[in-house]
Amino acid sequence: MLELKLLGDFDLRDGSFEPVVVGARKNKALLAILALAPSASLARERIVRLLWSDRGQVQAQASLRQSLVALRKDMAALPLPLIQVIDDRLTLDRSRLKIDAVEFQRLGASNDIESLRRAATLYRDELLADLDIKDPGFERWLGSERQRLSDLAIGLFEKLSAHETGGARIEATKRLVGLDPLREASHRMLMTAYAAAGEKGLAMRQYELCRAALNEELDVAPGEETEALRQRLLKELAAASLPARGGLLSRTEARTAHEEKPSVAVLPFDVMSADADLGDFCDGLVEDITTGLSRIKTIRVVARNTMFTYKNQAVDVRAVGRDLAVRYALEGSVRRSGTRIRVTAQLIEAANGHHVWAGKFDRQGVDAFDLQDEITSGIVASVQTQIILNEGRATALDGRADAVAPLLARSWQQFLGLTEKSLAESRTLAERALCLDPHSGFAHRMVSVCLYHQAYMGFVPWTNDLVDEAHRHAKIAIEAADADEYSHWAMACAELLRSEHERAATSLKRALQINPNCSLAHGALGTVLAWAGRPDAAVKSNEIALQINPDDPSIFFRHFGLALAHYLALRYDQALVHASAVVQARPVWWLGLLLFAASLAQSGQLGDAGRVLGELTRVLPDTALSALNVLPFASARNREHLLEGVAKAGVLG
């Protein structure tokens, strides 16, 4: 018996399980077409219409004859030919073949659990996943067969999900979701499987994955049945969180029982004039802000249609918080004076009415859509950062030390301090969370970025072991169910430590696809591009980050990226401006001091350069020029350029 695999990559093996190489793509397709034909037999005319539909009849028949000759040569070692040609028909000797797709169909039609399990192992991937033939006839056939087999696979994994229990049920339902990530029924089955296994947190994360997929691909929200399942699971989570003694929940427990993610309601902004055009601009701005926030996986946003009912009403933010069960409300106003527009926005903690953040945006007359985009980016990026900080502060006050969500909220908040102490505390909190939930992508991501920043800022040795550890945690974060834009940012940081600039840039571009308003991703991309020796592109990305989130606690990294880019482009005066801003914000960061000294020296200010270099030697007495070899320059020439500036500044001990 020979073995022919069509599900996934094409693979033909002889009786000794040695590969039989079929060279031409259309010959592989010919074998597949015959293997899946009901009687393993087709007329010549039908075959040429499938494989050479763009050729005339005479030429197509000649091509088929050439294919048959080539196939005989490919399979010359077989004792008997697989394909027989009788009159005008080609017939495949299926009695000598084990064909995975045929066996999959037979076993999948059964209701026997063992048969279903065997069928599941056969469905490796879609039909002929590695075959790309640009022929209209074949493309139609392949599309139809792939859909037919995919539908059978969906039915198979639905039956398996109904028969299996525990982890086996979850794995079967995961594969069901993978077949069609936009099929809500599959997501509901996986949520139910998680819940039945006692993993209600994973069930809620699956809901978020479903919501994000529907929003990104179809611009729709989950349907009523999915929402009803989510609400039921939320109630079960809340009930499970109640203390056995029947006492009241703490503030953090109440929030966690309701949902794991902070929630925001974007109220209609007030229009401070009777200008109809300004009213349209304001409505469009609020819609764009709501959409921008909804792309952030770590935040739940109330739908715009719900919030529209509050338009032109006097609103009590605390009442909104109670009615909609949200933690934060965003309100604002728009006014015009001549060609000048001013937008103000305030993020408010709904439970107590306290202001978390406020911003003001003044812009001169520009295109309305460009203005909306610019202000939306600024508000979304700022709100995202401020919620991270506030959630961390709130959980620290509540003091629930042994729950994953509060530990990670505090870890995030501590991380943004970006000091030696805060990064060490952030890493400790994330590692404690990992002990409680080893599968938490959020926790792995936090450990990874803490390792990166501890090394990058000189707080721990920059070693190969640390680089590998940061990359390992980032990889787990990327593969986790709760992967988001920050997971891809963490991977980019780890890749930069390895000097994998193109990979890092790709990771950050993926982060920006998920959330185009993520200032951290824009800024990190600017830093990666600077180290990669692309100064102009680096300047552009860093300036976007500065513009949309001027209150970002990590803003000194943006100035460092700009200083490095301008330095490499020989724009020393501009490099000096930004390097000075870095040192003002972080006076003991060795890379900031190093670049400041080099920029001063290249600008001819040798005395000041020497003093800065002396400060660096005091801060890090063990620093030597050889330590610069670890810096992730893509070009040796750029590394030498920085060394040249440092040498001009004086001797680095």
XYZ file of C-alpha atoms in Angstrom:
653
model
C 0.000 0.000 0.000
C 1.088 3.534 -0.799
C 0.153 6.514 1.356
C -1.108 9.752 -0.178
C -1.570 12.780 2.072
C -3.618 15.654 0.676
C -4.723 17.366 3.905
C -1.936 19.881 4.472
C 1.119 19.599 2.237
C 1.072 17.052 -0.603
C 3.001 13.908 0.371
C 3.218 10.529 -1.408
C 5.035 7.573 0.216
C 5.751 4.022 -1.011
C 5.272 0.783 0.947
C 8.560 1.370 2.820
C 7.389 4.863 3.739
C 10.017 6.372 1.447
C 8.942 9.561 -0.358
C 7.842 9.333 -3.980
C 8.764 12.700 -5.458
C 6.208 14.156 -7.852
C 7.990 17.080 -9.460
C 5.354 19.131 -11.274
C 2.657 20.981 -9.330
C -0.047 20.099 -11.871
C 0.857 16.412 -11.592
C 0.254 16.627 -7.840
C -3.045 18.321 -8.600
C -3.932 15.587 -11.116
C -3.406 12.871 -8.494
C -5.488 14.824 -5.959
C -8.348 15.366 -8.418
C -8.520 11.657 -9.243
C -8.140 10.639 -5.580
C -11.148 12.734 -4.560
C -13.355 11.895 -7.555
C -16.294 9.694 -6.432
C -15.126 6.714 -8.521
C -11.467 7.770 -8.771
C -12.104 8.166 -12.478
C -12.624 11.201 -14.731
C -12.903 11.893 -18.450
C -9.901 13.493 -20.151
C -12.069 16.447 -21.148
C -13.046 17.115 -17.543
C -9.411 16.963 -16.370
C -8.108 19.390 -18.995
C -10.916 21.817 -18.070
C -9.696 21.702 -14.461
C -5.953 21.988 -15.077
C -5.546 23.749 -18.432
C -8.724 25.782 -18.682
C -6.867 28.744 -20.180
C -5.609 26.760 -23.204
C -7.194 25.518 -26.415
C -8.434 21.932 -26.619
C -5.541 20.607 -28.699
C -2.870 22.286 -26.535
C -4.603 21.205 -23.307
C -4.775 17.553 -24.427
C -1.087 17.673 -25.338
C -0.281 19.086 -21.893
C -2.192 16.234 -20.262
C -0.220 13.657 -22.280
C 3.048 15.303 -21.186
C 1.902 15.203 -17.560
C 1.124 11.498 -17.753
C 4.587 10.793 -19.216
C 6.224 12.802 -16.405
C 4.136 11.013 -13.765
C 5.205 7.598 -15.087
C 8.841 8.699 -14.759
C 8.261 9.997 -11.220
C 6.679 6.673 -10.212
C 8.879 4.375 -12.296
C 10.062 2.534 -9.173
C 6.534 1.395 -8.322
C 5.710 -2.184 -9.371
C 2.527 -1.200 -11.228
C 1.275 2.132 -12.598
C -1.171 4.000 -10.374
C -3.088 5.616 -13.228
C -4.749 3.621 -15.985
C -5.829 5.248 -19.267
C -8.772 3.509 -20.918
C -10.375 5.187 -23.937
C -11.060 8.770 -22.879
C -10.935 8.206 -19.094
C -8.205 8.286 -16.456
C -8.633 6.018 -13.427
C -6.590 5.994 -10.223
C -6.018 2.574 -8.650
C -7.334 3.576 -5.245
C -7.145 -0.016 -3.958
C -3.368 0.436 -3.630
C -3.583 3.785 -1.844
C -4.291 4.984 1.676
C -5.619 8.514 1.087
C -5.950 10.678 4.192
C -8.768 12.852 2.807
C -10.855 9.793 1.829
C -10.237 8.130 5.203
C -11.046 11.405 6.978
C -14.442 11.555 5.255
C -15.224 7.928 6.133
C -14.243 8.163 9.800
C -15.763 11.609 10.277
C -19.203 10.346 9.224
C -19.205 7.952 12.212
C -20.557 8.629 15.688
C -18.023 6.321 17.293
C -15.665 8.337 19.512
C -12.521 6.425 18.497
C -13.303 6.895 14.804
C -13.839 10.604 15.379
C -10.506 10.895 17.201
C -8.705 9.140 14.348
C -10.385 11.442 11.842
C -9.243 14.476 13.856
C -5.608 13.376 13.637
C -5.895 13.138 9.838
C -7.085 16.735 9.374
C -3.653 18.406 9.551
C -4.549 21.504 7.499
C -6.620 22.577 4.523
C -6.520 20.550 1.313
C -3.218 20.899 -0.633
C -2.032 23.757 1.560
C 1.291 24.006 -0.303
C -0.130 23.966 -3.840
C -0.548 27.246 -5.735
C -1.681 26.849 -9.347
C -2.922 29.893 -11.224
C -5.596 28.248 -13.344
C -9.210 29.402 -13.010
C -10.626 25.891 -13.401
C -8.348 24.395 -10.748
C -8.816 27.348 -8.377
C -12.600 26.848 -8.511
C -12.236 23.105 -7.886
C -9.750 23.587 -5.053
C -11.855 26.281 -3.368
C -14.951 24.097 -3.532
C -13.163 21.002 -2.190
C -11.467 22.948 0.604
C -14.819 24.357 1.693
C -16.472 20.935 1.563
C -13.757 19.320 3.669
C -13.675 22.290 6.059
C -17.432 21.947 6.591
C -16.947 18.243 7.317
C -14.167 19.119 9.771
C -16.425 21.605 11.545
C -19.049 18.892 11.946
C -16.404 16.453 13.160
C -14.984 18.750 15.830
C -18.481 19.731 16.954
C -19.218 16.045 17.555
C -15.902 15.585 19.341
C -16.612 18.587 21.538
C -19.936 17.044 22.503
C -18.382 13.631 23.289
C -15.100 14.626 24.990
C -14.592 16.074 28.465
C -11.973 18.198 30.234
C -8.775 19.044 28.393
C -9.617 16.826 25.397
C -12.865 18.734 24.904
C -11.030 22.058 25.100
C -8.411 20.979 22.544
C -11.074 19.721 20.128
C -13.017 22.961 20.436
C -9.862 25.040 19.973
C -9.374 23.308 16.644
C -13.002 24.039 15.813
C -12.427 27.759 16.418
C -9.263 27.645 14.324
C -11.201 26.384 11.298
C -13.282 29.572 11.173
C -12.328 32.268 13.726
C -15.378 34.342 12.713
C -17.894 31.591 13.561
C -19.521 32.690 16.814
C -21.000 29.267 17.576
C -17.482 27.813 17.763
C -16.361 30.503 20.199
C -19.415 29.819 22.368
C -18.594 26.111 22.428
C -15.029 26.874 23.529
C -16.267 29.287 26.210
C -18.581 26.536 27.464
C -15.775 23.953 27.388
C -13.515 26.238 29.425
C -16.279 26.935 31.927
C -17.075 23.227 32.303
C -13.401 22.608 33.111
C -13.503 25.311 35.806
C -11.572 27.835 33.664
C -14.085 30.673 33.626
C -11.318 33.262 33.289
C -10.191 31.583 30.057
C -13.820 31.492 28.952
C -14.046 35.259 29.383
C -10.785 35.756 27.485
C -12.230 33.658 24.657
C -15.172 36.028 24.509
C -12.754 38.925 24.094
C -10.930 37.094 21.301
C -14.265 36.530 19.587
C -15.271 40.170 20.011
C -11.947 41.423 18.685
C -12.055 39.135 15.635
C -15.610 40.161 14.727
C -14.836 43.828 15.240
C -11.601 43.780 13.225
C -12.768 41.618 10.310
C -16.507 42.347 10.050
C -16.967 45.539 12.105
C -19.770 43.878 14.103
C -20.284 42.985 17.762
C -21.023 39.495 19.140
C -24.657 38.420 18.825
C -27.283 38.090 21.538
C -26.587 34.403 22.219
C -22.876 35.062 22.764
C -23.586 38.068 24.981
C -26.069 36.040 27.020
C -23.423 33.345 27.595
C -20.919 36.013 28.645
C -23.370 37.513 31.152
C -24.101 34.086 32.612
C -20.396 33.390 33.046
C -19.869 36.801 34.629
C -22.569 36.055 37.189
C -20.953 32.704 37.949
C -17.581 34.406 38.371
C -19.117 36.968 40.708
C -20.812 34.267 42.764
C -17.554 32.301 43.000
C -15.747 35.426 44.213
C -18.077 36.025 47.164
C -16.371 35.257 50.499
C -17.709 32.145 52.211
C -18.473 34.205 55.307
C -21.019 36.227 53.302
C -19.229 39.525 53.900
C -18.865 42.414 51.476
C -16.403 42.287 48.601
C -13.473 44.687 48.649
C -13.299 47.290 45.898
C -10.899 45.148 43.857
C -12.919 41.964 44.458
C -16.065 43.689 43.247
C -14.327 44.865 40.098
C -12.787 41.456 39.422
C -16.081 39.700 40.033
C -17.758 41.922 37.467
C -15.025 41.607 34.841
C -11.262 41.394 34.575
C -10.765 44.432 32.329
C -11.321 48.112 33.106
C -14.329 49.538 31.300
C -14.875 52.985 29.777
C -17.942 54.922 28.678
C -17.259 57.712 26.167
C -19.930 60.348 26.769
C -21.072 62.635 23.929
C -18.856 65.728 23.982
C -20.502 69.103 24.543
C -20.579 71.530 21.614
C -20.005 75.025 22.950
C -21.810 76.826 20.112
C -24.798 76.503 17.791
C -22.494 75.744 14.836
C -24.028 72.750 12.965
C -20.705 71.864 11.314
C -19.038 71.817 14.719
C -21.748 69.460 15.980
C -21.023 67.031 13.133
C -17.290 67.298 13.855
C -17.933 66.589 17.533
C -20.087 63.497 16.812
C -17.456 62.170 14.429
C -14.703 62.769 16.980
C -16.560 60.869 19.722
C -17.241 57.985 17.337
C -13.555 57.824 16.354
C -12.445 57.906 20.018
C -14.878 55.095 20.878
C -13.598 53.044 17.950
C -9.970 53.735 18.866
C -10.463 52.675 22.484
C -12.372 49.554 21.431
C -9.276 48.345 19.555
C -7.395 48.118 22.866
C -7.873 44.547 24.075
C -7.179 45.420 27.701
C -10.120 47.851 27.875
C -13.858 47.257 27.481
C -15.732 50.136 25.837
C -19.473 50.747 25.964
C -21.002 50.781 22.472
C -21.500 54.179 20.839
C -25.241 53.581 20.289
C -25.722 53.112 24.037
C -23.866 56.330 24.814
C -25.795 58.309 22.180
C -28.826 58.232 24.502
C -26.930 60.618 26.821
C -26.574 63.299 24.136
C -27.824 66.766 25.090
C -28.488 65.647 28.676
C -27.064 66.764 31.996
C -25.049 63.721 33.036
C -24.005 62.541 36.490
C -20.857 60.511 35.880
C -21.415 58.434 39.007
C -24.903 57.486 37.799
C -23.430 56.489 34.421
C -20.953 54.284 36.246
C -23.731 52.559 38.184
C -26.098 52.183 35.218
C -23.505 50.841 32.786
C -21.224 49.090 35.303
C -18.143 50.975 34.088
C -15.099 52.142 36.014
C -14.275 55.197 33.898
C -16.104 57.853 31.936
C -14.538 60.085 29.297
C -16.225 63.431 28.754
C -15.210 66.556 26.890
C -16.163 69.628 24.916
C -15.466 71.256 21.550
C -15.436 74.976 20.791
C -14.395 77.157 17.875
C -12.950 80.660 17.664
C -12.467 81.790 14.099
C -10.314 79.141 12.425
C -9.138 77.759 15.749
C -10.683 74.665 17.399
C -10.194 73.664 21.025
C -11.039 70.200 22.327
C -10.860 69.344 26.012
C -11.210 65.850 27.469
C -11.342 64.465 31.004
C -11.037 60.871 32.176
C -13.051 60.405 35.366
C -13.246 57.523 37.819
C -16.975 56.829 37.758
C -17.312 55.472 41.290
C -16.249 58.697 42.989
C -16.110 61.385 40.289
C -12.346 61.914 40.722
C -10.430 63.234 37.712
C -7.755 60.813 36.517
C -6.498 62.836 33.545
C -7.371 65.944 31.543
C -6.057 67.121 28.199
C -6.481 70.152 25.957
C -5.951 70.204 22.204
C -5.740 73.528 20.351
C -5.523 73.315 16.570
C -5.630 75.872 13.773
C -7.939 75.371 10.770
C -6.940 72.132 9.030
C -8.874 69.415 7.217
C -11.643 68.144 9.531
C -10.743 64.462 9.071
C -7.040 65.092 9.691
C -7.973 67.057 12.806
C -10.231 64.266 14.072
C -7.496 61.674 13.489
C -4.868 63.751 15.287
C -7.007 64.490 18.341
C -8.356 60.925 18.482
C -4.822 59.509 18.558
C -3.837 61.873 21.372
C -6.863 61.108 23.531
C -6.798 57.325 22.975
C -3.070 57.015 23.701
C -3.323 59.171 26.838
C -6.403 57.369 28.179
C -4.725 53.996 27.690
C -1.644 55.048 29.668
C -3.602 56.763 32.450
C -5.882 53.778 32.977
C -2.826 51.520 33.373
C -1.400 53.847 36.018
C -4.690 54.314 37.851
C -5.531 50.608 37.906
C -2.145 49.890 39.463
C -2.613 52.562 42.130
C -6.120 51.329 42.935
C -5.111 47.689 43.365
C -2.128 48.690 45.509
C -4.542 50.462 47.879
C -6.820 47.434 48.005
C -3.890 45.225 48.980
C -5.098 41.916 47.506
C -1.636 40.408 47.245
C -2.501 36.914 46.084
C -4.720 37.399 43.024
C -3.365 37.453 39.474
C -5.232 40.479 38.103
C -4.281 42.897 40.929
C -0.673 41.667 40.895
C -0.394 42.392 37.175
C -2.136 45.762 37.441
C 0.400 46.781 40.078
C 3.236 45.323 38.000
C 2.190 47.498 35.033
C 2.008 50.604 37.186
C 5.369 49.919 38.840
C 6.934 49.242 35.445
C 6.041 52.720 34.194
C 8.139 54.201 36.991
C 11.169 52.965 34.977
C 13.573 53.224 37.908
C 15.839 50.498 39.243
C 13.539 49.960 42.217
C 10.234 50.101 40.298
C 11.425 47.700 37.592
C 12.631 45.209 40.199
C 9.265 45.473 41.984
C 7.384 45.125 38.694
C 9.305 41.967 37.820
C 8.725 40.490 41.288
C 4.970 41.115 41.044
C 4.812 39.574 37.551
C 6.752 36.508 38.693
C 4.353 36.102 41.623
C 1.459 36.245 39.157
C 3.171 33.554 37.049
C 3.333 31.287 40.089
C -0.469 31.576 40.359
C -1.150 31.344 36.607
C 1.760 29.939 34.555
C -0.283 30.403 31.351
C -0.876 34.141 31.744
C 0.448 35.887 28.635
C 0.188 39.212 30.479
C 2.511 37.934 33.224
C 5.035 36.520 30.737
C 4.970 39.814 28.853
C 5.665 41.798 32.012
C 8.617 39.587 32.966
C 10.027 39.953 29.448
C 9.850 43.753 29.283
C 11.189 44.101 32.816
C 14.240 42.027 31.872
C 14.733 44.115 28.737
C 14.512 47.464 30.522
C 16.630 46.352 33.460
C 19.427 45.473 31.009
C 18.850 48.417 28.657
C 18.968 50.893 31.529
C 22.037 49.287 33.112
C 20.392 47.991 36.287
C 21.398 44.345 35.657
C 24.146 42.848 33.459
C 23.280 42.611 29.746
C 24.063 38.896 29.271
C 23.163 36.260 26.693
C 21.197 34.357 29.342
C 19.094 37.437 30.104
C 18.464 38.025 26.390
C 17.336 34.411 25.925
C 15.083 34.612 28.987
C 13.436 37.828 27.783
C 12.821 36.261 24.371
C 11.388 33.068 25.895
C 8.829 34.960 27.963
C 7.916 37.195 25.001
C 7.321 34.146 22.811
C 4.941 32.658 25.375
C 3.138 36.026 25.624
C 2.676 36.125 21.832
C 1.236 32.603 21.792
C -1.064 33.130 24.787
C -4.811 33.576 24.545
C -4.581 37.133 25.903
C -1.947 38.324 23.396
C -2.373 42.001 22.489
C -0.388 44.927 21.075
C 1.798 44.970 24.187
C 2.742 41.313 23.650
C 4.102 42.194 20.206
C 5.881 45.198 21.739
C 7.506 42.859 24.278
C 8.641 40.580 21.465
C 10.130 43.572 19.627
C 12.097 44.539 22.754
C 13.473 41.012 23.045
C 14.318 40.963 19.340
C 16.153 44.286 19.634
C 18.302 42.799 22.413
C 19.273 40.159 19.848
C 19.969 42.854 17.211
C 17.163 41.391 15.061
C 16.065 44.775 13.751
C 13.799 43.630 10.909
C 11.983 41.158 13.151
C 11.572 43.824 15.837
C 10.162 46.297 13.319
C 7.732 43.652 12.042
C 6.546 42.898 15.599
C 5.887 46.593 16.220
C 4.034 46.992 12.944
C 1.807 44.103 14.046
C 1.221 45.897 17.362
C 0.161 49.007 15.431
C -2.195 46.953 13.272
C -3.932 45.872 16.473
C -3.912 49.376 17.979
C -2.834 52.217 15.658
C -2.882 54.641 18.616
C -0.378 52.754 20.787
C 2.227 55.447 21.453
C 4.547 52.890 23.044
C 4.663 50.922 19.784
C 5.225 54.068 17.692
C 8.076 55.151 19.961
C 9.661 51.702 20.211
C 9.569 51.465 16.419
C 11.440 54.764 16.289
C 14.088 53.389 18.650
C 14.470 50.169 16.645
C 14.828 52.145 13.407
C 17.487 54.366 14.995
C 19.576 51.358 16.068
C 18.988 49.916 12.590
C 20.612 52.984 11.032
C 17.451 54.485 9.511
C 17.492 57.916 11.187
C 14.812 59.721 9.161
C 12.251 56.951 9.651
C 13.227 56.817 13.334
C 12.584 60.537 13.743
C 9.136 60.217 12.156
C 7.983 57.375 14.442
C 9.299 59.007 17.610
C 7.666 62.334 16.757
C 4.316 60.583 16.290
C 4.698 59.048 19.766
C 5.573 62.421 21.285
C 2.648 64.092 19.607
C -0.079 61.630 20.536
C 0.999 60.965 24.147
C 3.034 63.811 25.649
C 2.196 62.565 29.179
C 3.737 59.120 28.628
C 5.999 58.288 31.627
C 8.462 56.659 29.198
C 8.754 59.797 27.079
C 12.493 60.093 27.733
C 12.957 56.981 25.561
C 11.360 58.918 22.701
C 13.906 61.698 23.170
C 16.695 59.129 23.262
C 15.509 57.640 19.973
C 15.425 61.110 18.443
C 18.873 62.002 19.832
C 20.391 58.771 18.468
C 18.753 59.246 15.058
C 19.921 62.852 14.714
C 23.408 61.933 15.943
C 23.768 59.197 13.314
C 22.508 61.634 10.670
C 25.249 64.114 11.730
C 22.633 66.585 13.012
C 24.514 67.139 16.265
C 22.677 70.289 17.357
C 19.331 68.500 17.223
C 20.841 65.426 18.851
C 22.033 67.649 21.681
C 18.539 69.061 22.302
C 17.010 65.628 22.732
C 19.965 64.101 24.601
C 19.693 66.970 27.078
C 15.996 66.164 27.578
C 16.911 62.532 28.289
C 19.467 63.467 30.932
C 17.062 65.914 32.582
C 14.466 63.167 32.905
C 16.901 60.342 33.838
C 20.165 61.895 35.111
C 21.769 58.528 35.896
C 20.857 56.532 32.774
C 24.189 55.511 31.296
C 23.060 55.487 27.650
C 21.555 58.959 27.996
C 24.771 60.303 29.518
C 26.885 58.548 26.896
C 24.930 60.005 23.972
C 24.817 63.440 25.620
C 28.618 63.442 26.038
C 29.163 62.304 22.430
C 26.722 64.941 21.080
C 28.429 67.688 23.098
C 31.848 66.604 21.849
C 30.747 66.463 18.206
C 29.254 69.966 18.652
C 32.644 71.268 19.831
C 31.671 71.646 23.520
C 34.539 69.513 24.769
C 34.628 70.886 28.329
C 30.974 70.099 28.962
C 31.392 66.760 27.213
C 34.227 65.826 29.569
C 32.172 66.744 32.622
C 29.238 64.593 31.439
C 31.619 61.703 30.797
C 32.979 62.157 34.311
C 29.418 61.934 35.668
C 28.921 58.708 33.728
C 32.100 57.274 35.235
C 30.821 58.217 38.694
C 27.384 56.667 38.108
C 28.774 53.469 36.581
C 32.416 53.200 37.623
C 32.860 49.831 35.898
C 31.768 51.117 32.478
C 34.356 50.764 29.702
C 34.332 51.338 25.974
C 34.229 47.571 25.486
C 30.767 47.572 27.089
C 29.473 49.415 24.018
C 29.872 46.200 22.035
C 26.565 44.946 23.440
C 24.598 47.882 22.027
C 22.269 46.735 19.237
C 23.726 48.684 16.322
C 22.960 47.126 12.947
C 26.037 48.774 11.461
C 29.617 48.635 12.743
C 30.119 52.052 11.157
C 27.419 53.569 13.382
C 28.967 51.963 16.454
C 32.333 53.490 15.497
C 30.616 56.829 14.975
C 29.375 56.834 18.580
C 32.779 55.685 19.841
C 34.341 58.575 17.955
C 32.168 61.079 19.825
C 32.919 59.439 23.173
C 36.653 59.503 22.413
C 36.448 63.217 21.654
C 34.757 63.772 25.025
C 37.651 62.177 26.896
C 38.726 58.845 28.285
C 35.998 56.545 29.579
C 37.349 54.504 32.483
